[in-house]
Short mmCIF file of C-alpha atoms (C1' of nucleotides) in Angstrom, two decimals:
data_model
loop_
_atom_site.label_atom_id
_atom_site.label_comp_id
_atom_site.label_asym_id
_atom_site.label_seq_id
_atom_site.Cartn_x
_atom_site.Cartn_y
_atom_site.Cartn_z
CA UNK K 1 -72.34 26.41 44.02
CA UNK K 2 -71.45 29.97 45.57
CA UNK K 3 -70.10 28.94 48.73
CA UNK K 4 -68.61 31.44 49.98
CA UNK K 5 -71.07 34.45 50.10
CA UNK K 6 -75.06 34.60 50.85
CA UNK K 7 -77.50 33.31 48.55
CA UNK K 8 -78.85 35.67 45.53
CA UNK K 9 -82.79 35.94 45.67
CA UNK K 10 -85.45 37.66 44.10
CA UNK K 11 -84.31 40.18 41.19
CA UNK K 12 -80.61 39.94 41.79
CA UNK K 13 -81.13 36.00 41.21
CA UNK K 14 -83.32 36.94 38.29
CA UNK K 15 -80.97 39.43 36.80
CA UNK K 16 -78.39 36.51 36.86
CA UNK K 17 -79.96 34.18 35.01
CA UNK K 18 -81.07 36.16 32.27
CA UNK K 19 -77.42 38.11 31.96
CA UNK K 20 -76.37 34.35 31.74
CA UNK K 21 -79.10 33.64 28.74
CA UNK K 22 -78.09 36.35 27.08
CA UNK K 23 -74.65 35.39 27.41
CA UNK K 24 -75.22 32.38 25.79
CA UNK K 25 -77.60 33.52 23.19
CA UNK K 26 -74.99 35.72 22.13
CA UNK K 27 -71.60 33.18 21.74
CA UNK K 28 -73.85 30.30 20.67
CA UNK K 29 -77.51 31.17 19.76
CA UNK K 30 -80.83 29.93 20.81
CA UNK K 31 -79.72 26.25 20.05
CA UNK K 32 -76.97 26.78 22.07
CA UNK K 33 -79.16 28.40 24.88
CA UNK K 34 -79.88 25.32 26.78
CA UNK K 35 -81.81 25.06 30.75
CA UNK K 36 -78.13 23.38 31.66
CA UNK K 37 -76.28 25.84 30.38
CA UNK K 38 -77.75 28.63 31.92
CA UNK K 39 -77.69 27.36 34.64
CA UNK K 40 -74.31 26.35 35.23
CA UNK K 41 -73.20 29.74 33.86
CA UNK K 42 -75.55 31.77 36.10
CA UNK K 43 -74.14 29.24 39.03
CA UNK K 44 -77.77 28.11 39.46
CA UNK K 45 -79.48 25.27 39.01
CA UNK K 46 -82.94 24.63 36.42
CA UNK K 47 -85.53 24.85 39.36
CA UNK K 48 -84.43 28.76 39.53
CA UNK K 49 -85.18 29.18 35.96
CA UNK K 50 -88.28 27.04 36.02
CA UNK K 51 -90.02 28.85 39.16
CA UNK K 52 -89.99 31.63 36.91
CA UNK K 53 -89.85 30.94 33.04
CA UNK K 54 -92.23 27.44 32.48
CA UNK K 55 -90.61 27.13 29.10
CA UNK K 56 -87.53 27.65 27.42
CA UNK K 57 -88.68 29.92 24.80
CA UNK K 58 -90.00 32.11 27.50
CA UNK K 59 -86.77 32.28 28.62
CA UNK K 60 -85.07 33.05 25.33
CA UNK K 61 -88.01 35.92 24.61
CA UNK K 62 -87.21 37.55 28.24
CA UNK K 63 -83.07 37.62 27.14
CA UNK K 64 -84.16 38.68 24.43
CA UNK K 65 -85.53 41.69 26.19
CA UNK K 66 -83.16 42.09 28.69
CA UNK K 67 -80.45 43.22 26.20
CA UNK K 68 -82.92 44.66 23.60
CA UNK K 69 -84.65 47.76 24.97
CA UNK K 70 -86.01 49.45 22.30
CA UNK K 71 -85.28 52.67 21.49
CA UNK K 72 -87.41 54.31 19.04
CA UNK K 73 -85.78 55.47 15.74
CA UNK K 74 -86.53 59.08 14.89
CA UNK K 75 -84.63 61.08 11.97
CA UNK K 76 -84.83 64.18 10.14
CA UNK K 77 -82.44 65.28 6.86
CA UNK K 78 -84.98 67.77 5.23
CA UNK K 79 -85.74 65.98 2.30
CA UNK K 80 -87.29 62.60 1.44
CA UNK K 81 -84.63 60.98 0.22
CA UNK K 82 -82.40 61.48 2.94
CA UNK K 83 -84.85 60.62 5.61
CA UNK K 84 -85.57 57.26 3.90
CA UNK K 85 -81.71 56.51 3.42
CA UNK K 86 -81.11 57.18 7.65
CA UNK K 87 -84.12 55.30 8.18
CA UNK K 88 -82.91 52.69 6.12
CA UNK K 89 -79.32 52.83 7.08
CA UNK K 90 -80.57 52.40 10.81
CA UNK K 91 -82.57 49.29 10.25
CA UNK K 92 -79.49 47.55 8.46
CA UNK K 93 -77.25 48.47 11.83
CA UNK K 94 -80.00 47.04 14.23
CA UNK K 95 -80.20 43.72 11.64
CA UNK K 96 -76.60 43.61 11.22
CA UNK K 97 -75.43 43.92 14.90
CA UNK K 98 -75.22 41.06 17.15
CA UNK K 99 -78.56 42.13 18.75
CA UNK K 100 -80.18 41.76 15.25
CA UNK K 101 -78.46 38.30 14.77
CA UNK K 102 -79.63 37.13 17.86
CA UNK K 103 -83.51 38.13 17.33
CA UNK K 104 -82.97 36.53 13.58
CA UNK K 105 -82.32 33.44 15.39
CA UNK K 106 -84.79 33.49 17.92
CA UNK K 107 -87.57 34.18 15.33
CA UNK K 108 -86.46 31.15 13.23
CA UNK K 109 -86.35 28.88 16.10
CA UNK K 110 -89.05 29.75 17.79
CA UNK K 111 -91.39 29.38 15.17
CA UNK K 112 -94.16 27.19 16.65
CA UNK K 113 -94.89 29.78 19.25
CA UNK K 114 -97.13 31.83 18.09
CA UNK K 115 -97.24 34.12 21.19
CA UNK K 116 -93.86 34.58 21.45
CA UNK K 117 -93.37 35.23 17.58
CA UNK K 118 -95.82 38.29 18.16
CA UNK K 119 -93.49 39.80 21.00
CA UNK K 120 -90.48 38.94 18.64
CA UNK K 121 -92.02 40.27 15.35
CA UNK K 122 -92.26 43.61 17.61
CA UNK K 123 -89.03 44.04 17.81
CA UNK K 124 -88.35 43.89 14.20
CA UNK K 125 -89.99 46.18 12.72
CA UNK K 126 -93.47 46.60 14.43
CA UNK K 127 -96.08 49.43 14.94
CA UNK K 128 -93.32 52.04 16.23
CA UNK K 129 -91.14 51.23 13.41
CA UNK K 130 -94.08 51.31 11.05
CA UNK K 131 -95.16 54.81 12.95
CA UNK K 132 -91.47 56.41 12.67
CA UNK K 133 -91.90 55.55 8.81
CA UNK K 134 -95.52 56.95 8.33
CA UNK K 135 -94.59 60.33 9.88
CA UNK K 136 -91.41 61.09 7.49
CA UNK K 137 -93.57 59.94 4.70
CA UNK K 138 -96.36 62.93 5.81
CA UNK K 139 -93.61 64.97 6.49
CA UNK K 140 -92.48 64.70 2.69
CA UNK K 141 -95.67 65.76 1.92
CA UNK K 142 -96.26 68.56 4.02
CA UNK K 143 -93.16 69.72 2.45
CA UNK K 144 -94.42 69.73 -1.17
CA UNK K 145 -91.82 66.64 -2.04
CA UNK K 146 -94.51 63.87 -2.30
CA UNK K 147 -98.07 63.53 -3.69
CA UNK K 148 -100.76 62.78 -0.82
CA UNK K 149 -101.48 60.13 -2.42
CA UNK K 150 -98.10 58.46 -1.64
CA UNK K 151 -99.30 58.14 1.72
CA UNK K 152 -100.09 54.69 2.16
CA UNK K 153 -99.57 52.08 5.41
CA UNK K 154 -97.72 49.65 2.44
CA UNK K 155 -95.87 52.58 0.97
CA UNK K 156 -94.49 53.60 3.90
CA UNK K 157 -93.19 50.29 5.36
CA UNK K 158 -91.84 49.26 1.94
CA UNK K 159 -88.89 50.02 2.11
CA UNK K 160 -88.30 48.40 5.20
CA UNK K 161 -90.32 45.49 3.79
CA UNK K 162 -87.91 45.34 1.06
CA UNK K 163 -84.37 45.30 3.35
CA UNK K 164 -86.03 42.53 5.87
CA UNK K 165 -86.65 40.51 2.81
CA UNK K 166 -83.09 40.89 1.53
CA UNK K 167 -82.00 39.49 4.94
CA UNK K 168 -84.65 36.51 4.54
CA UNK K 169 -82.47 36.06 1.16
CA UNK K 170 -79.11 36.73 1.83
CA UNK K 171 -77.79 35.34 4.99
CA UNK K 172 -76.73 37.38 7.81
CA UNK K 173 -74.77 39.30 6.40
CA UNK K 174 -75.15 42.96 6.22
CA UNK K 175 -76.54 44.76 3.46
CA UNK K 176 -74.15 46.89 1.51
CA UNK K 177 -75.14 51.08 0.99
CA UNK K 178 -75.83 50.17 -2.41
CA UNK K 179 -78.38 47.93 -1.82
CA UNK K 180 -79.86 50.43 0.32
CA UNK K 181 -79.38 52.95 -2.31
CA UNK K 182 -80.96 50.70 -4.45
CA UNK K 183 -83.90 50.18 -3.13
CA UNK K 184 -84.44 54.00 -2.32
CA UNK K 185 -83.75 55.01 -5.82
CA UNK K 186 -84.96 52.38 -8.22
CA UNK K 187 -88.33 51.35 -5.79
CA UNK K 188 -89.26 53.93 -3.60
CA UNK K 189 -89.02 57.41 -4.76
CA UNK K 190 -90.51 55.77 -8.16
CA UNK K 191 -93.39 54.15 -6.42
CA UNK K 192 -94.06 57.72 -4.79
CA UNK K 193 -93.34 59.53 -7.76
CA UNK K 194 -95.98 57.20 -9.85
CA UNK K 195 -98.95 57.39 -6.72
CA UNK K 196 -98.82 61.13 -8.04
CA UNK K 197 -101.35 62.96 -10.62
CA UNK K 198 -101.74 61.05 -14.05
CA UNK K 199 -99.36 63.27 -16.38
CA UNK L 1 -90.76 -5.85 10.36
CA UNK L 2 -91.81 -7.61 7.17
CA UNK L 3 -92.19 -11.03 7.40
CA UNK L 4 -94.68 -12.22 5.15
CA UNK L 5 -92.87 -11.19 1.45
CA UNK L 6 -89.23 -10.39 0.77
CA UNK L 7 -86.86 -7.89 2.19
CA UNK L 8 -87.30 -3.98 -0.12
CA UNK L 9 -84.05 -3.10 -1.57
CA UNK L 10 -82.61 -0.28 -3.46
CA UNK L 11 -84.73 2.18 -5.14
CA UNK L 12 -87.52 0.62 -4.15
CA UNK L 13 -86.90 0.84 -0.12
CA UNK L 14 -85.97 4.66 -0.89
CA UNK L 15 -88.75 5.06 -2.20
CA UNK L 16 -90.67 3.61 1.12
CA UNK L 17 -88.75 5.76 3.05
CA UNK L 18 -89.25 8.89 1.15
CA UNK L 19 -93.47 8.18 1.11
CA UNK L 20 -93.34 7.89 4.93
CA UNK L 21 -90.78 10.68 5.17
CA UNK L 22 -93.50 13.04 3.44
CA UNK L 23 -96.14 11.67 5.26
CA UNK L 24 -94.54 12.74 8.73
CA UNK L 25 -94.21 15.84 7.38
CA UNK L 26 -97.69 16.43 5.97
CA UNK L 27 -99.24 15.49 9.45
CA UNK L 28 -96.92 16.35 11.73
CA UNK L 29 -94.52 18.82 10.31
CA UNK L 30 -91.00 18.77 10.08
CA UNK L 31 -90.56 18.57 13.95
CA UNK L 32 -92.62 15.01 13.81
CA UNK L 33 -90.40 14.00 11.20
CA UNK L 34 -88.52 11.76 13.59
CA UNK L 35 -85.85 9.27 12.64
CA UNK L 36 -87.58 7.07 14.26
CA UNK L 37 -90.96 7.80 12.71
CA UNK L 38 -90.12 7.85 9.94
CA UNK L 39 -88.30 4.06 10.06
CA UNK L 40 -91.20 2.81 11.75
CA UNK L 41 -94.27 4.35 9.09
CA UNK L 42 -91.91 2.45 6.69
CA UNK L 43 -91.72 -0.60 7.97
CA UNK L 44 -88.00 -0.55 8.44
CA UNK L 45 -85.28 0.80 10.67
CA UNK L 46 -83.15 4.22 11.18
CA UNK L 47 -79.94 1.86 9.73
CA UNK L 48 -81.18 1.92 6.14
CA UNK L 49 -82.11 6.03 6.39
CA UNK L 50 -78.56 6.75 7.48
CA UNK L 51 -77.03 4.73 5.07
CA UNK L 52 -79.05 7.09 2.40
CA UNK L 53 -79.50 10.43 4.02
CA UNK L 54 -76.22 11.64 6.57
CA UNK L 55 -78.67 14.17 8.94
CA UNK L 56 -82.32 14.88 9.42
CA UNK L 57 -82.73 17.58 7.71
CA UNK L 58 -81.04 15.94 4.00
CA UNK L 59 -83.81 13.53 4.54
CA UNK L 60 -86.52 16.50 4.66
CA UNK L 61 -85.38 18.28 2.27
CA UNK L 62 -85.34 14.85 -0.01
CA UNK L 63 -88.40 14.12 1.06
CA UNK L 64 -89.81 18.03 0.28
CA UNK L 65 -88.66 17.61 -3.81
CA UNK L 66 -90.30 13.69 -3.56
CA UNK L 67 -93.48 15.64 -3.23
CA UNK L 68 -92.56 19.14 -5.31
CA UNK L 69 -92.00 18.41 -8.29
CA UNK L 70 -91.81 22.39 -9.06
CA UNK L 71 -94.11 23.07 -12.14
CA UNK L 72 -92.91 26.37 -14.62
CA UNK L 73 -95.56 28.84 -13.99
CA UNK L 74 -96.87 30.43 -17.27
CA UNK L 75 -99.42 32.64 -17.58
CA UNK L 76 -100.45 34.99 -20.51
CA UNK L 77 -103.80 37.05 -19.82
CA UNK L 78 -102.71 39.94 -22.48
CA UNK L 79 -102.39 42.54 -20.16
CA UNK L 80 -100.08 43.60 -17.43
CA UNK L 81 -102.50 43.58 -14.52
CA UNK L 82 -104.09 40.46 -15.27
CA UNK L 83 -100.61 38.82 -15.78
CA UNK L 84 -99.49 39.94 -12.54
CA UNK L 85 -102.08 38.77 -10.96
CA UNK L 86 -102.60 35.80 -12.39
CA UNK L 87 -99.23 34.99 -11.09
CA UNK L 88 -99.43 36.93 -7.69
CA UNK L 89 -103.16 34.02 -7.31
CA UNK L 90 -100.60 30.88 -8.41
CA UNK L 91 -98.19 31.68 -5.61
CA UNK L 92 -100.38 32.56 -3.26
CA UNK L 93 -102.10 28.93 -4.22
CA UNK L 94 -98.48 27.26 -4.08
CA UNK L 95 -97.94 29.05 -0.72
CA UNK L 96 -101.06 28.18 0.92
CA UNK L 97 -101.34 24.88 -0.11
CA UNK L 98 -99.91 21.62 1.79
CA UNK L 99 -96.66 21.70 -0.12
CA UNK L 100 -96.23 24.98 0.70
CA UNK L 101 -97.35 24.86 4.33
CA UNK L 102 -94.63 22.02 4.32
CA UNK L 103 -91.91 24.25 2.28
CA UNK L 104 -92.41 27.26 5.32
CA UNK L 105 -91.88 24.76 7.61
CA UNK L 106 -88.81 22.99 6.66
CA UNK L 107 -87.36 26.59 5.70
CA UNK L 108 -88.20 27.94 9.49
CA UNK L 109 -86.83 24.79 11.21
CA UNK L 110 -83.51 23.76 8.96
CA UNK L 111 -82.79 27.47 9.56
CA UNK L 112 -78.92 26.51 10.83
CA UNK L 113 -78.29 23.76 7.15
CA UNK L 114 -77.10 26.30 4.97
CA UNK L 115 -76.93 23.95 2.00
CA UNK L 116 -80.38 22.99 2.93
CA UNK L 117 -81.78 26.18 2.37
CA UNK L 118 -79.88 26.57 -0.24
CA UNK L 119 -82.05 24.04 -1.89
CA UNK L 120 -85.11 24.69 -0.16
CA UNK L 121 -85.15 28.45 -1.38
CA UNK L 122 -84.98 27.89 -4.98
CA UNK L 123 -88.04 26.04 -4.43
CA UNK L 124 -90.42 29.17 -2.67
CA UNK L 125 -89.37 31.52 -5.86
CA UNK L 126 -85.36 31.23 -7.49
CA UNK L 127 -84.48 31.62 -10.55
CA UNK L 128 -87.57 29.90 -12.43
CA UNK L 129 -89.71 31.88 -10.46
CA UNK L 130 -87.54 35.54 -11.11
CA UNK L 131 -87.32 34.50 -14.63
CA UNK L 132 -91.28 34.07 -15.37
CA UNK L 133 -91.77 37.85 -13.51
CA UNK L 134 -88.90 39.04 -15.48
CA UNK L 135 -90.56 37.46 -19.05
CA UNK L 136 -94.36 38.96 -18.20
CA UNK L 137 -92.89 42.12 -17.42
CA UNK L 138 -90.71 42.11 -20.56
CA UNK L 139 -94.22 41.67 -22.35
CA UNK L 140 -95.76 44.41 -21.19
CA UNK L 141 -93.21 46.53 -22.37
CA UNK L 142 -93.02 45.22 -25.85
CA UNK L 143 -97.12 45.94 -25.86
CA UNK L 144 -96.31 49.30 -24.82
CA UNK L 145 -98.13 48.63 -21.85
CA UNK L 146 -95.08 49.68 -19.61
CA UNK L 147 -92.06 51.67 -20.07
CA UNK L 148 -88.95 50.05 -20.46
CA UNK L 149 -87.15 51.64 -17.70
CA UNK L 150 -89.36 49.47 -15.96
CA UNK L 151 -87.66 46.60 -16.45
CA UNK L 152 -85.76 46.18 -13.45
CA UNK L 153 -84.78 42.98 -11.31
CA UNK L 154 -86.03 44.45 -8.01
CA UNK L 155 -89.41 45.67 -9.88
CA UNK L 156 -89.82 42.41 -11.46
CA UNK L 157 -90.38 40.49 -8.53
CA UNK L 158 -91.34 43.22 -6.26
CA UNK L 159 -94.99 41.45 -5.87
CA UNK L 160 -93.80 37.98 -5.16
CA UNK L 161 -91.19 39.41 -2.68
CA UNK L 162 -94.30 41.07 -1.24
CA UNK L 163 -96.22 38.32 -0.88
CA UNK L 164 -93.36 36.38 0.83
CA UNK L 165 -92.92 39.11 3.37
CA UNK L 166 -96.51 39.42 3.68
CA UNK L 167 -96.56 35.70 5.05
CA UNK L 168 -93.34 36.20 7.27
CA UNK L 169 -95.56 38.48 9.20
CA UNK L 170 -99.05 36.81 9.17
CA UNK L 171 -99.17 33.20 9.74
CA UNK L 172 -99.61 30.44 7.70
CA UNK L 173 -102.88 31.39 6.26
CA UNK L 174 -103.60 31.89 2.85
CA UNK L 175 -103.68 35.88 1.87
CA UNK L 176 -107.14 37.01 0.93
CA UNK L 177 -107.67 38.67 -2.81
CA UNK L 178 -108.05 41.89 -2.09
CA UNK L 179 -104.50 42.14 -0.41
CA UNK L 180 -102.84 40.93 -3.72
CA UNK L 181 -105.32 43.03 -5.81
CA UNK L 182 -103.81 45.85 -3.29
CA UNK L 183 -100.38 45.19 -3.99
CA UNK L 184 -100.74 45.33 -7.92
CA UNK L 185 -103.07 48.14 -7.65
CA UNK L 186 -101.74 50.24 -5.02
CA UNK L 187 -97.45 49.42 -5.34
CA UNK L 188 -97.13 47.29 -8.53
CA UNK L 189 -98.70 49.36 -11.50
CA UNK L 190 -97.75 53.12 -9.54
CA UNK L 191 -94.14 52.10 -9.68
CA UNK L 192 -94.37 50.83 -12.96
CA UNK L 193 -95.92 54.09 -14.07
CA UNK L 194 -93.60 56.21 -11.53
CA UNK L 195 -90.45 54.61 -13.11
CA UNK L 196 -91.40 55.83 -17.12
CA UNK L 197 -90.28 59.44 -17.88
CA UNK L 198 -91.23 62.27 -15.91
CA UNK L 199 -94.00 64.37 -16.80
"C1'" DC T 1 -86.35 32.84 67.60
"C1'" DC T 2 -89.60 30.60 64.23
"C1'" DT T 3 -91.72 29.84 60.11
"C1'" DA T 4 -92.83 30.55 55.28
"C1'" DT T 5 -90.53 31.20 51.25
"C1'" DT T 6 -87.16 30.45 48.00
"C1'" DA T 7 -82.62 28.74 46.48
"C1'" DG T 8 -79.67 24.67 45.77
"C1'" DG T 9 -78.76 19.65 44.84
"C1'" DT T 10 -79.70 15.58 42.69
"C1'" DA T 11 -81.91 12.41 40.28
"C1'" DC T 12 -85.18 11.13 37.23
"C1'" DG T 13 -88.36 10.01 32.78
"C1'" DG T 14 -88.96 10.77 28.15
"C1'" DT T 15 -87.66 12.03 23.44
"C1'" DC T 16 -84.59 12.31 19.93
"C1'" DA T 17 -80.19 12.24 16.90
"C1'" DG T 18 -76.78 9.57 15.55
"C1'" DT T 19 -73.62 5.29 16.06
"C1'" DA T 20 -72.14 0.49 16.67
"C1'" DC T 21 -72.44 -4.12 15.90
"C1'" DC T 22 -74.37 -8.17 14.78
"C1'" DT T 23 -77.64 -11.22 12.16
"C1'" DT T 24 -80.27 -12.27 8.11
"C1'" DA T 25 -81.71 -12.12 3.39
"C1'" DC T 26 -80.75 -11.53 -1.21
"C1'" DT T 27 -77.77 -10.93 -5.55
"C1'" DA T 28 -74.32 -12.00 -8.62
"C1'" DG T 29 -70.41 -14.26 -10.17
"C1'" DC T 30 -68.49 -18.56 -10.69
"C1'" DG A 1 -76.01 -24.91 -7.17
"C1'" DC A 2 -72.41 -22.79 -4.15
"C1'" DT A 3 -70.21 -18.99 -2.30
"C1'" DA A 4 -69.01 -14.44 -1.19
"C1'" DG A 5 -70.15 -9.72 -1.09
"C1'" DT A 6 -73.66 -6.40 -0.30
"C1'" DA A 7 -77.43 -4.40 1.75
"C1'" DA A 8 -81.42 -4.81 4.94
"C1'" DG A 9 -83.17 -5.78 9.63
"C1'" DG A 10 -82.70 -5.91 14.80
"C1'" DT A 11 -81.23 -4.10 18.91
"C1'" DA A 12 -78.93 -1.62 21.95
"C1'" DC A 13 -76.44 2.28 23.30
"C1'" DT A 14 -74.40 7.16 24.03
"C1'" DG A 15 -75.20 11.73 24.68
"C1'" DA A 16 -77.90 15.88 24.62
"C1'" DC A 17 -81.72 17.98 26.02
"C1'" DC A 18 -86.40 19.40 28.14
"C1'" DG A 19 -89.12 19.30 31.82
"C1'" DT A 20 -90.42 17.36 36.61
"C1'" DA A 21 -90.11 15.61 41.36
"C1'" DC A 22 -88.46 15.79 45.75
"C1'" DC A 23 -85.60 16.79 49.25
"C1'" DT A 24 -82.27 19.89 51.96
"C1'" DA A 25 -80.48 24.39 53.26
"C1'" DA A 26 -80.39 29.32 53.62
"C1'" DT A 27 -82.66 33.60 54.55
"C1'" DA A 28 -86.14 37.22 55.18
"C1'" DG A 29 -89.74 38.93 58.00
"C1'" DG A 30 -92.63 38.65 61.65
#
DNA sequence: CCTATTAGGTACGGTCAGTACCTTACTAGC
DNA sequence: GCTAGTAAGGTACTGACCGTACCTAATAGG
């Protein structure tokens, strides 16, 4: 294979192989992500992916990765409500997209290793997600909107909680705004309003 | 295989096959429950599996309801909190417990059998399960205990769904007391409350 | 230029799903 | 009882895949 100009080493070698996982990932999913296949689509062989992955799901983690980069979320409406809904309405496009699908996969199939579920389970939803949704929780109540005593770690992450479990429900398939809306407006602004002073 | 007394036919050789086919899967999980095991614990060969079961994953899931048997839960303590968890301890029993370690497992690892887990999900809390949170909640209103603008699919089963999400994210092990006593205390009962007429 | 490193090539061994094909036992109908 | 159909048992095979071994060839760096 490549005959015609120099060898690829080091990073540029490395950068192949995992554009080439990710390829595959993406058109046919982490069953579809086999050593061959990578291979032959990075114009490699498995020894390159070996030397530096020992195990499959290593490699499908560091794909992973390679397209992922996290950015971390950060909104601000002015009011409760609105901050929850963006929030909200940004964690169903991250599920939703490809990216999403793919790490939805990977976390099913790679359920019998553990380490790699932890790096995963970052990505969906971990501590900066959980921090992003603490601070416009204490921002509600600095504003006079919510009770302090709304501020809780399972309060604040519930309605995220709530959309990841619709996704564990439903299929892939993207949540509709109404669901969202839902869940905002029948759960969560309840649930805050009830943590408040006894009436 | 089988010498000594006659050949197994029928119900009775499904029956074989379905014992060893839970067996596999109680000690080595749905990824030991081999074809090939499996014919071999029961003392026959992969021909008469195929002929019953078209894929691997029909057999689990056959083999997953030959050991479920999926009781109604009922509970009546006489009031709301003690109801809910009463029920929040029974699934947390039925999740922790062999069956259930089994039930996570086959759910993870037939992720891509979407009749399958179709099947497999009424089992870990459909429409028998909805229908008993729906009923106890439905009594607390008629005791006056809640109000009935609580009644609400997405309140109903609020604590089971977070129980389910709470073991997405930890492992396999049972949830200790105090987290459900948490969730009734600290999400349940303030949303119940938050969702009766404002003060 | 020489040598250590790293890529490429090829070929395995082992496991597993699923299939094919034949032989052997049993059942039921006559 | 005899016979024919049905279902079980036996065995072997294809094909996919993971992971490993071992050798050859290019290239970077001294």
């Amino acid at each position: 294979m490549r005959t015609v100009s120099g060898r690829r080493r080091g990073p540029e070698l490395e950068r192949a192989i995992l554009h080439a996982a990710a390829e595959e990932l993406a058109t046919s999913g982490y069953a579809g992500m086999t050593m061959d296949n990578v291979a032959r689509r990075a114009g490699t062989n498995k020894n390159a992916i070996y030397r530096r992955w020992p195990r499959r799901a290593a490699l499908g983690v560091a794909a992973y990765r390679y397209i992922a980069e996290s950015r971390t979320p950060e909104v601000d409406t002015g009011d409760l409500r609105g901050d929850v809904l963006a929030l909200l309405r940004q964690v169903n496009d991250t599920w939703s997209s490809p990216r999403g699908a793919i790490l939805r996969d990977l976390l099913a199939a790679a359920a019998d290793e553990p380490a790699l579920v932890e790096l995963l389970r970052e990505q969906a939803g971990g501590d900066a997600m959980s921090a992003a949704w603490f601070t416009l929780l204490g921002r509600a109540v600095a504003r006079g909107e919510a009770p302090p005593e709304a501020v809780h770690p399972r309060v604040a992450t519930l309605p995220m909680t709530l959309v990841r479990a619709e996704y564990a429900v439903r299929g892939a398939s993207r949540l509709p705004d109404p669901v969202l809306v839902e869940i905002v407006d029948e759960i969560f602004l309840p649930l805050v309003r009830g943590r408040g002073p006894r009436n």
